[in-house]
CSV table of N, CA, C and O in Angstrom, one decimal:
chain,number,residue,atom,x,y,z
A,1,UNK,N,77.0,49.7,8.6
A,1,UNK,CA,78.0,49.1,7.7
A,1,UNK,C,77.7,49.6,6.3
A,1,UNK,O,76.5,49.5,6.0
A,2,UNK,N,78.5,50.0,5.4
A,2,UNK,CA,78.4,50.9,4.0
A,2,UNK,C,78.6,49.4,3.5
A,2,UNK,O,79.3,48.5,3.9
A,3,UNK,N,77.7,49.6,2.2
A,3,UNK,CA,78.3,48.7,0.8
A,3,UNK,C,79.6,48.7,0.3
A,3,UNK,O,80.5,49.4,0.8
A,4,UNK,N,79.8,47.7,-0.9
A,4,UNK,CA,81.0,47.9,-1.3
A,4,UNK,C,81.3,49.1,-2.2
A,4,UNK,O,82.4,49.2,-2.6
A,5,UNK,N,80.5,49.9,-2.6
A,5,UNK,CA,80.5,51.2,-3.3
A,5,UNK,C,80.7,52.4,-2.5
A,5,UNK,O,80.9,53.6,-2.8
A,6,UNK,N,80.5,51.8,-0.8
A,6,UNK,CA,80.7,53.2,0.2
A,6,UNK,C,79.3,53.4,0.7
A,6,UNK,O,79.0,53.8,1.8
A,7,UNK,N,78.2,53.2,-0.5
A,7,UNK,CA,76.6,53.8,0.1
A,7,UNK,C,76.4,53.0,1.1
A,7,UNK,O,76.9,51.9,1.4
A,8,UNK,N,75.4,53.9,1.9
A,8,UNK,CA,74.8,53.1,3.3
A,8,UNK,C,74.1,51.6,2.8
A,8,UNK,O,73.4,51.3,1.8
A,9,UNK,N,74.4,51.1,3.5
A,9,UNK,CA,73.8,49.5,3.5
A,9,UNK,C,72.4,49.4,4.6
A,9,UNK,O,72.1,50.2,5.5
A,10,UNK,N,71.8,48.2,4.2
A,10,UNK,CA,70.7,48.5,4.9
A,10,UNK,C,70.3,48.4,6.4
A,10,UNK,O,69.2,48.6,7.0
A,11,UNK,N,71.3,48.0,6.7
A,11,UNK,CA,71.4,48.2,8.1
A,11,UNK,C,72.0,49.1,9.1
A,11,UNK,O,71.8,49.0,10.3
A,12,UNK,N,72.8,49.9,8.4
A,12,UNK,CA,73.2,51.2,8.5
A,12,UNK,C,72.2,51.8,9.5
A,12,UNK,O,71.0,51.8,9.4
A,13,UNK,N,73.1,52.4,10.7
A,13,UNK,CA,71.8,53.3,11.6
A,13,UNK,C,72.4,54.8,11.3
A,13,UNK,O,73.5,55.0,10.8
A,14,UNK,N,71.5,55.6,11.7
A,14,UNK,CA,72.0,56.8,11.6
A,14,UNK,C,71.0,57.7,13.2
A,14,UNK,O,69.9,57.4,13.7
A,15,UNK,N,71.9,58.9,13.4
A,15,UNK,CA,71.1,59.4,14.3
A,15,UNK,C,69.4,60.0,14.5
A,15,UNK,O,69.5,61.1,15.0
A,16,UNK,N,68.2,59.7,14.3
A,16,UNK,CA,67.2,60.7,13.9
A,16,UNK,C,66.9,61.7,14.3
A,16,UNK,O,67.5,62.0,15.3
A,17,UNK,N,65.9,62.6,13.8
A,17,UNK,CA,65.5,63.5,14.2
A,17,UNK,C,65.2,63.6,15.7
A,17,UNK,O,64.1,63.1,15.8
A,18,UNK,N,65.7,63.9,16.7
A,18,UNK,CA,65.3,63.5,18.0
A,18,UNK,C,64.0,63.8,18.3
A,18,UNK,O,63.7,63.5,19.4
A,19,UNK,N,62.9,64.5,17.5
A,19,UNK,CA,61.5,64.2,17.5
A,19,UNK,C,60.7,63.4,17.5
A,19,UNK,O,59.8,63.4,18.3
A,20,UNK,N,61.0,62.4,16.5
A,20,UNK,CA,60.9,61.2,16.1
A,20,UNK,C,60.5,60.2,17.4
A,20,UNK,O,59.5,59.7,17.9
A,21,UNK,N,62.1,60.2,17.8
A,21,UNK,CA,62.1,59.7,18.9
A,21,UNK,C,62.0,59.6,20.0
A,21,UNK,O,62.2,58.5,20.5
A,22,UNK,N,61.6,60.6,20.7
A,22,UNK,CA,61.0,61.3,21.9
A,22,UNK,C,59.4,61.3,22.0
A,22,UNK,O,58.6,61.3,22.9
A,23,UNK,N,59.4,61.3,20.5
A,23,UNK,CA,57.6,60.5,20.3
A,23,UNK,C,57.6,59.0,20.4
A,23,UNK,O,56.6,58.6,21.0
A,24,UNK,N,58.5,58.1,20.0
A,24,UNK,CA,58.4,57.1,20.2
A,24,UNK,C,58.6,56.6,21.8
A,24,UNK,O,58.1,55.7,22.5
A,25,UNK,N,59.3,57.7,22.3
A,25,UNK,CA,59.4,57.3,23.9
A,25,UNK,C,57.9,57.9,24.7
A,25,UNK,O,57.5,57.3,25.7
A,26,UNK,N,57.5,58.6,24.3
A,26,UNK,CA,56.2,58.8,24.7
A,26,UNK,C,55.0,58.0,24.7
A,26,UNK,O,54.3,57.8,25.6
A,27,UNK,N,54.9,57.6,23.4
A,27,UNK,CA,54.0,56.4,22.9
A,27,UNK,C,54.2,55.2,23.7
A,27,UNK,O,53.2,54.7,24.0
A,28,UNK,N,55.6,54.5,24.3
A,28,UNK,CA,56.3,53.8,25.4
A,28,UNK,C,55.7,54.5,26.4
A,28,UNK,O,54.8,53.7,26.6
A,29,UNK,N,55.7,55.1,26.8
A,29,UNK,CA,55.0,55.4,27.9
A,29,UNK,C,53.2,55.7,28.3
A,29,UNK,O,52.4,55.8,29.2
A,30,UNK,N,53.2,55.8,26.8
A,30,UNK,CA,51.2,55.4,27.2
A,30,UNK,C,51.4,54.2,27.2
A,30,UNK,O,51.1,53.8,28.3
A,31,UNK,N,51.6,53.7,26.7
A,31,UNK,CA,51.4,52.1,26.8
A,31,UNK,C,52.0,51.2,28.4
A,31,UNK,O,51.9,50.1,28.8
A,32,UNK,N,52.5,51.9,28.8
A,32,UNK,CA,53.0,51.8,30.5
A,32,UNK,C,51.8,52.0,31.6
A,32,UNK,O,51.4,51.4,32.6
A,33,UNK,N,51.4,53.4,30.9
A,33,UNK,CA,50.3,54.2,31.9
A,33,UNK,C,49.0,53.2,31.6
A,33,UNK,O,48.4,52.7,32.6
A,34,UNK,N,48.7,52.8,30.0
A,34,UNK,CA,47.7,51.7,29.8
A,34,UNK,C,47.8,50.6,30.7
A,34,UNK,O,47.0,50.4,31.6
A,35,UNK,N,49.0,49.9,30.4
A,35,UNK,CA,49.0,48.4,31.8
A,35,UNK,C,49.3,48.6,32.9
A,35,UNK,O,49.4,47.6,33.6
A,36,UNK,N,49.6,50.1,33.6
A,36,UNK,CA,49.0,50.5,35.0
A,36,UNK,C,48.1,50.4,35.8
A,36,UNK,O,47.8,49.8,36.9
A,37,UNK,N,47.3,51.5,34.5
A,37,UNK,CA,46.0,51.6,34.5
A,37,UNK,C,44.7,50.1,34.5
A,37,UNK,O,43.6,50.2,35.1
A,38,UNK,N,45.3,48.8,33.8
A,38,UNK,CA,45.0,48.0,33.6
A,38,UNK,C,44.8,46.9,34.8
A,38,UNK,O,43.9,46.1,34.9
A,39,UNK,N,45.9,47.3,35.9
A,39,UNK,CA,46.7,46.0,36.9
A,39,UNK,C,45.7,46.8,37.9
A,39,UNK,O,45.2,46.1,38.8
A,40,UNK,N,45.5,48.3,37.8
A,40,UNK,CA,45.0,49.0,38.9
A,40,UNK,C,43.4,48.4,38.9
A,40,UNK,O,42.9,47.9,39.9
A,41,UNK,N,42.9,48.6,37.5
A,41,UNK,CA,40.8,47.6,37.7
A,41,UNK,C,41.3,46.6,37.9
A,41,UNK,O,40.6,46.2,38.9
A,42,UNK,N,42.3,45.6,37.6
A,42,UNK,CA,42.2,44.4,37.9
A,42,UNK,C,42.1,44.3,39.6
A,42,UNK,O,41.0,43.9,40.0
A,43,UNK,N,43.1,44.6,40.5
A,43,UNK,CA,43.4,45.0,41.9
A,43,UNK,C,41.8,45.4,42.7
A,43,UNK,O,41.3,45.1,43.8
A,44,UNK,N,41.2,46.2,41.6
A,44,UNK,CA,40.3,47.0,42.4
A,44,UNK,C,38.7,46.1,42.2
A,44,UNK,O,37.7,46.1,42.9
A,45,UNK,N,39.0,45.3,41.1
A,45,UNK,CA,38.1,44.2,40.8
A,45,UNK,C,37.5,43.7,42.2
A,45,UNK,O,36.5,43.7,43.0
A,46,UNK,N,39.3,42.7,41.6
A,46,UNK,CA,39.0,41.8,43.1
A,46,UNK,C,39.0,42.1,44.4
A,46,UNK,O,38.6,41.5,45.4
A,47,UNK,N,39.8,43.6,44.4
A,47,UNK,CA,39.5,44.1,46.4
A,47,UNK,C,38.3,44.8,46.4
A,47,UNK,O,37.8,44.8,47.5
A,48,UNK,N,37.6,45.5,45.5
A,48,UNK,CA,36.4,46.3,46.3
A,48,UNK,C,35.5,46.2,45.4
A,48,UNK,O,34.9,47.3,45.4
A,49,UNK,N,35.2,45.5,44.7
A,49,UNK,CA,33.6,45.4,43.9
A,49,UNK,C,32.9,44.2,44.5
A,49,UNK,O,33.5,43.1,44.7
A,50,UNK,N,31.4,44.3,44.9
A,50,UNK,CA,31.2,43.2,45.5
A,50,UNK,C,30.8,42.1,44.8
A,50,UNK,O,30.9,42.1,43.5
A,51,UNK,N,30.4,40.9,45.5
A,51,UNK,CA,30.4,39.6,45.1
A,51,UNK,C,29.4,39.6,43.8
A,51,UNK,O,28.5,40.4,43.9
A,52,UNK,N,29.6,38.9,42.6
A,52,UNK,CA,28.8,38.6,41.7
A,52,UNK,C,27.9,37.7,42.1
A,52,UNK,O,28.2,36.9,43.0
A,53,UNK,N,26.6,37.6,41.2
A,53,UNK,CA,26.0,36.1,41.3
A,53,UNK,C,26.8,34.6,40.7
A,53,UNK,O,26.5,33.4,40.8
A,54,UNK,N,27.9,35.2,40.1
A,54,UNK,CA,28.5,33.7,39.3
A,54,UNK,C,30.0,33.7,40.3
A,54,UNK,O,30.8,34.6,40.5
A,55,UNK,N,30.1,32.5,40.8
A,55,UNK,CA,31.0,32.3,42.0
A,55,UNK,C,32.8,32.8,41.4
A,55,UNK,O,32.7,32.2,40.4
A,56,UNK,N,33.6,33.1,41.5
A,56,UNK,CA,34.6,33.5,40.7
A,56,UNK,C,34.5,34.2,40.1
A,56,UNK,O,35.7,34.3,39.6
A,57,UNK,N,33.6,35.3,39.6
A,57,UNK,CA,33.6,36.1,38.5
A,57,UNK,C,34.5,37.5,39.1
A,57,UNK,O,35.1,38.1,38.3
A,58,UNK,N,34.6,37.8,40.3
A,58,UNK,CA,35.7,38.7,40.0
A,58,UNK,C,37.3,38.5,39.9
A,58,UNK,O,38.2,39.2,39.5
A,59,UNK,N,37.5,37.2,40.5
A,59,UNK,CA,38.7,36.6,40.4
A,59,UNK,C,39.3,36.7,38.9
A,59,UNK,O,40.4,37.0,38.5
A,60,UNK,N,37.8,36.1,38.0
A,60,UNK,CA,38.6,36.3,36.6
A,60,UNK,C,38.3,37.3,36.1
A,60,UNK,O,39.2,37.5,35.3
A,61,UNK,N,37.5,38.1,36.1
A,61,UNK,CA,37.7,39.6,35.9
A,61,UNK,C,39.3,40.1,35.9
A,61,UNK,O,40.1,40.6,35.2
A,62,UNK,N,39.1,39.8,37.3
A,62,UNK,CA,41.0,40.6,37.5
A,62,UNK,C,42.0,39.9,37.1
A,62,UNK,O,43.1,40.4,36.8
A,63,UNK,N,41.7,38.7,37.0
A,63,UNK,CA,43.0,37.9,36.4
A,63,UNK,C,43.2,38.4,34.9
A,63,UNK,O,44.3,38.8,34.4
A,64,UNK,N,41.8,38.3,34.2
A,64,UNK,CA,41.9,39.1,32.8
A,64,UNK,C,42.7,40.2,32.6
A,64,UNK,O,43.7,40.5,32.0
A,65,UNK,N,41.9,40.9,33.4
A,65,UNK,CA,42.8,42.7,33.6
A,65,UNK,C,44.0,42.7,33.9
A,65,UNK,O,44.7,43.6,33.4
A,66,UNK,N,44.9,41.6,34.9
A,66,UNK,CA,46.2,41.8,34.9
A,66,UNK,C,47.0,41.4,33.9
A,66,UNK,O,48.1,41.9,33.9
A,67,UNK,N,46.7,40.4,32.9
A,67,UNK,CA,46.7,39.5,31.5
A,67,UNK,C,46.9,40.2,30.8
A,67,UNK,O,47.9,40.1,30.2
A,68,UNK,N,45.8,41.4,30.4
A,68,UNK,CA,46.1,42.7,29.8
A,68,UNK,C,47.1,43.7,30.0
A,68,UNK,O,47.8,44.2,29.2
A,69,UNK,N,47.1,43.9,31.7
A,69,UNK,CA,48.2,44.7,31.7
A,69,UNK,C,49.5,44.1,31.4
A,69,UNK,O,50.3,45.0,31.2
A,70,UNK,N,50.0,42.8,31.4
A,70,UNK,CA,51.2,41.7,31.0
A,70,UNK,C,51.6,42.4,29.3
A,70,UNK,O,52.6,43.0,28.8
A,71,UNK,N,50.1,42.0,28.8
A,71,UNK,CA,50.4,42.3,27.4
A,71,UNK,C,50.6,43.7,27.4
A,71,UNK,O,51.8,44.2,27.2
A,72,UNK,N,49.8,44.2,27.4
A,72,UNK,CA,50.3,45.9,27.3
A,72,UNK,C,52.0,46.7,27.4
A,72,UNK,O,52.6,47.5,26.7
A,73,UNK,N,52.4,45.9,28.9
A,73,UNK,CA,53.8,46.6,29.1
A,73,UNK,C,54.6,45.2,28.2
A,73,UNK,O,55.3,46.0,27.6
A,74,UNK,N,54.8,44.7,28.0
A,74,UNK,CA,55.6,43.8,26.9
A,74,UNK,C,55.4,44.2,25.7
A,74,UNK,O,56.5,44.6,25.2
A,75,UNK,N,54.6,44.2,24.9
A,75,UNK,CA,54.2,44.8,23.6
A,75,UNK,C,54.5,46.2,23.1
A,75,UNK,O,54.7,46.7,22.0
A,76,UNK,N,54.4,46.9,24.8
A,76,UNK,CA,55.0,48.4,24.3
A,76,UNK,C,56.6,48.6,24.5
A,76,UNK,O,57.1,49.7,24.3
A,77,UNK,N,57.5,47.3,25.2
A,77,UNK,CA,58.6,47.7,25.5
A,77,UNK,C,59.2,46.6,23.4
A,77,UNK,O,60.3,46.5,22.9
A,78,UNK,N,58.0,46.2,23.0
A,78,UNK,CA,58.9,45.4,22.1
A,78,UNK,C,58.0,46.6,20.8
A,78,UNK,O,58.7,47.0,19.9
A,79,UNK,N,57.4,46.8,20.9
A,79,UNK,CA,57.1,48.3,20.1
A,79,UNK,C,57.8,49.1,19.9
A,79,UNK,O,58.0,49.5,18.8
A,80,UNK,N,58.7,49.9,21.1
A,80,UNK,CA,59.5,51.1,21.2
A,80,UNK,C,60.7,50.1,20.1
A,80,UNK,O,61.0,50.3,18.9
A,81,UNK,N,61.1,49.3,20.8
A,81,UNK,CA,62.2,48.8,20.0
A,81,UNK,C,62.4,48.6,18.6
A,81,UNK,O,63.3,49.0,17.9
A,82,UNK,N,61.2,47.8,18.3
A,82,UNK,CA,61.0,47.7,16.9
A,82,UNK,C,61.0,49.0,16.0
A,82,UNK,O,61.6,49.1,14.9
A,83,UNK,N,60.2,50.1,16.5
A,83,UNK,CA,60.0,51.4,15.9
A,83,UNK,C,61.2,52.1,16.2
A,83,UNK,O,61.3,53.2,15.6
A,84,UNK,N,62.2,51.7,17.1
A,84,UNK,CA,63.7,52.8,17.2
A,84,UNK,C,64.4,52.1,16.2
A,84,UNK,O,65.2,52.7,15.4
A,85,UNK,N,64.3,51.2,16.2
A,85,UNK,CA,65.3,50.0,15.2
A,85,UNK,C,64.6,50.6,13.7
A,85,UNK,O,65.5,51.0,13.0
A,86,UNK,N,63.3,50.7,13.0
A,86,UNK,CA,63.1,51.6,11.9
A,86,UNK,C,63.3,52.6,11.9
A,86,UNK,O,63.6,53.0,10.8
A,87,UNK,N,63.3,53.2,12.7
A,87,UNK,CA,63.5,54.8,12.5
A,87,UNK,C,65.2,55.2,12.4
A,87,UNK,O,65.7,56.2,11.9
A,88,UNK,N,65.6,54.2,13.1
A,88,UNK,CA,67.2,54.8,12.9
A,88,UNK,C,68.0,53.7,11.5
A,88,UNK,O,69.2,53.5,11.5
A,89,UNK,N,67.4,53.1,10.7
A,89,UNK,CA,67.7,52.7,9.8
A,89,UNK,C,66.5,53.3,8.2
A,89,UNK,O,66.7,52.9,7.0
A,90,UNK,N,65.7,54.1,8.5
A,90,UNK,CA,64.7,54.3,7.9
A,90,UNK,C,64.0,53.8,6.9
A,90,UNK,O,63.6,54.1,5.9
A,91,UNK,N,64.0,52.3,7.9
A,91,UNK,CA,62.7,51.9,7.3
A,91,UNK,C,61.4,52.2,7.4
A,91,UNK,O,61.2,53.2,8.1
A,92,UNK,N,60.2,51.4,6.6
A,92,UNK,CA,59.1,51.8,7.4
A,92,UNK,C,58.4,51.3,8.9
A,92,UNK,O,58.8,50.5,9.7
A,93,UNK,N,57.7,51.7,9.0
A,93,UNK,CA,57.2,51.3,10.6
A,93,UNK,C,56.7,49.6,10.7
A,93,UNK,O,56.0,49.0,9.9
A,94,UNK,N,57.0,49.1,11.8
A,94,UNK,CA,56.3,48.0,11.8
A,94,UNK,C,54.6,48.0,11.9
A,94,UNK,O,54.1,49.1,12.3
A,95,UNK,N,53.9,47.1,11.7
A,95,UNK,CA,52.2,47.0,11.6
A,95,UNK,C,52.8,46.7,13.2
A,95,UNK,O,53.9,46.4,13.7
A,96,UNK,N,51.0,47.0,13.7
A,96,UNK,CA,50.6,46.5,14.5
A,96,UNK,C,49.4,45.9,14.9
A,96,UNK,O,48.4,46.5,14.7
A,97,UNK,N,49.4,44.5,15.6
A,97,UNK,CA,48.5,44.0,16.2
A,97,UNK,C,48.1,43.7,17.3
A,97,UNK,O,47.3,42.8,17.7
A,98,UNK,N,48.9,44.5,18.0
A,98,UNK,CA,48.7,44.2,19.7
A,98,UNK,C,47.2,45.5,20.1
A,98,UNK,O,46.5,45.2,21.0
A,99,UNK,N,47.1,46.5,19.5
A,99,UNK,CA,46.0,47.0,19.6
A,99,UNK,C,44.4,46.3,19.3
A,99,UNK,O,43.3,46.6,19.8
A,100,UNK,N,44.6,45.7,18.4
A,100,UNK,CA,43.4,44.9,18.1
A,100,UNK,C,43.1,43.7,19.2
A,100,UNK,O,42.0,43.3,19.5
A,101,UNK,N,44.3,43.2,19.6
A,101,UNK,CA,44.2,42.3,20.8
A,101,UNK,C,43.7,42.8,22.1
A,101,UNK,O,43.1,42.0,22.8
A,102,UNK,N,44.0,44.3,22.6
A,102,UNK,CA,43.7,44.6,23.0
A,102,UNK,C,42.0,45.0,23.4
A,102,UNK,O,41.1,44.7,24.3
A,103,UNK,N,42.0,45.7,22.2
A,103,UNK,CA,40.2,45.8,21.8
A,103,UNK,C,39.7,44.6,22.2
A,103,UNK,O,38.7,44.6,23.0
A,104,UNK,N,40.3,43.7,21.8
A,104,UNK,CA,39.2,42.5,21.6
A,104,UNK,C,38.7,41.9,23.2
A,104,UNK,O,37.7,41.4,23.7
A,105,UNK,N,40.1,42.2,23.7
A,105,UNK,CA,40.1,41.6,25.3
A,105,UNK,C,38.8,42.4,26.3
A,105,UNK,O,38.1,41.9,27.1
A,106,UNK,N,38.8,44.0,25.9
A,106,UNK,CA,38.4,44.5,26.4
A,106,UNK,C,36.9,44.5,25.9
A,106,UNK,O,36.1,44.9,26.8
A,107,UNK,N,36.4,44.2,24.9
A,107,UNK,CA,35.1,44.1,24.8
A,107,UNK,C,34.7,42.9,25.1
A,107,UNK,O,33.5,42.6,25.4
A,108,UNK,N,35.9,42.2,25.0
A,108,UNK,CA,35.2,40.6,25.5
A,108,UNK,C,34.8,41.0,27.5
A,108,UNK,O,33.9,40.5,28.2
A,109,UNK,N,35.9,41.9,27.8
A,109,UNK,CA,35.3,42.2,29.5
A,109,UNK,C,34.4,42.8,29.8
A,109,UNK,O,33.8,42.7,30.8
A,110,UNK,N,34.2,43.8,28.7
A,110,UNK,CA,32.6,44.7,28.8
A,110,UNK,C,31.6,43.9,28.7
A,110,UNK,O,30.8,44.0,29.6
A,111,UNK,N,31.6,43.0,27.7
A,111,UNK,CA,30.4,42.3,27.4
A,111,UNK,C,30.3,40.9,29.3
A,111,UNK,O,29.3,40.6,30.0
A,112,UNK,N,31.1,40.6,29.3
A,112,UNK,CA,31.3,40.2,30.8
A,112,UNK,C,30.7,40.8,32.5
A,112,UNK,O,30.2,40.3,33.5
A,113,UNK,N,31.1,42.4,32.1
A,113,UNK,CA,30.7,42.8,32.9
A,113,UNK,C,28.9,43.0,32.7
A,113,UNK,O,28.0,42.7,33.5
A,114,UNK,N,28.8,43.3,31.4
A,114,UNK,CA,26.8,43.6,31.0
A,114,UNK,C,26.4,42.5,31.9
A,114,UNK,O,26.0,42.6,33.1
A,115,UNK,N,26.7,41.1,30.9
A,115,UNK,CA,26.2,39.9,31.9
A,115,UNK,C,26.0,39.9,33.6
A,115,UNK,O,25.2,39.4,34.4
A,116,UNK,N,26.9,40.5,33.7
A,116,UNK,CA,27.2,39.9,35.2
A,116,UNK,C,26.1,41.5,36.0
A,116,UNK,O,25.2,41.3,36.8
A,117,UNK,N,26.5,42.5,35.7
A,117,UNK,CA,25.2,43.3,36.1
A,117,UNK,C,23.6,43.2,35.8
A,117,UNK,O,22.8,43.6,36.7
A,118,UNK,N,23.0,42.4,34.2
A,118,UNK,CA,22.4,41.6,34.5
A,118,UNK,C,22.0,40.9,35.0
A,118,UNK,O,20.9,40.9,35.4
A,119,UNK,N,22.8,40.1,35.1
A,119,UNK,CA,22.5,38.8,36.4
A,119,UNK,C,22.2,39.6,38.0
A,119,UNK,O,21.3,39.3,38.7
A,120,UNK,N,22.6,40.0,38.1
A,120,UNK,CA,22.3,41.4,39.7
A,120,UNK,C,21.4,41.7,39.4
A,120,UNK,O,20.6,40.9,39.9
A,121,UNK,N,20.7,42.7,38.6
A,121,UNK,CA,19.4,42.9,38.7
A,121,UNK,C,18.4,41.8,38.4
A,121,UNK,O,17.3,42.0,38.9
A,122,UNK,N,18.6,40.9,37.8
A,122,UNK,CA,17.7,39.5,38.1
A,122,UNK,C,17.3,39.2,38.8
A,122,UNK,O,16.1,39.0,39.1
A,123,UNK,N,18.6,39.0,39.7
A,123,UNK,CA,18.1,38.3,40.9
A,123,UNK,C,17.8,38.8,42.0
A,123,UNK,O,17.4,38.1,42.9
């Protein structure tokens, strides 16, 4: 929709560089292959790693990992969007903090798994 002078207004879309955009669909798509990737250790957790010493511990291992992969494909289908919706009005990019959540999950599972391989050689 143009101003009342005719100039583009700020919500005005326009077509982009289809570079742009084809990167943004890409980027959508690691983030797919990420919570694939994610649902697949979770799956593989709980079907073929053996029993820990702490009773449950692969159940929530995997429940984690599929939690991650939830977030992962949600965050990248609301990512693509947000960054097609800037890019075709040219704004700037939205921040992000679903990466850092990420991180965080995942060292919170590394540090999970240490323990829990500790505890195996303990005992």
């Amino acid at each position: 929709m143009s101003g009342p002078s005719g100039a583009p207004g700020p919500d005005d879309e326009h077509e982009p560089d289809y570079r742009f955009t084809l990167a943004n669909e890409r980027t959508f798509l690691a983030w797919l292959r990420t919570s694939l990737s994610l649902l697949a250790a979770g799956v593989a957790v709980v079907q073929l790693v053996p029993s820990f010493t702490i009773p449950g511990a692969r159940a929530v291992t995997g429940g984690l990992l599929a939690a991650l992969a939830v977030i992962a494909a949600a965050s990248g289908v609301l990512r693509w969007r947000s960054v097609e919706h800037a890019i075709r009005r040219d704004r700037p990019l939205p921040t992000q903090r679903i990466p850092w959540l990420m991180a965080a999950g995942l060292v919170l599972l590394a540090l999970f798994g240490f323990v829990l391989i500790v505890l195996r050689g303990v005992t």
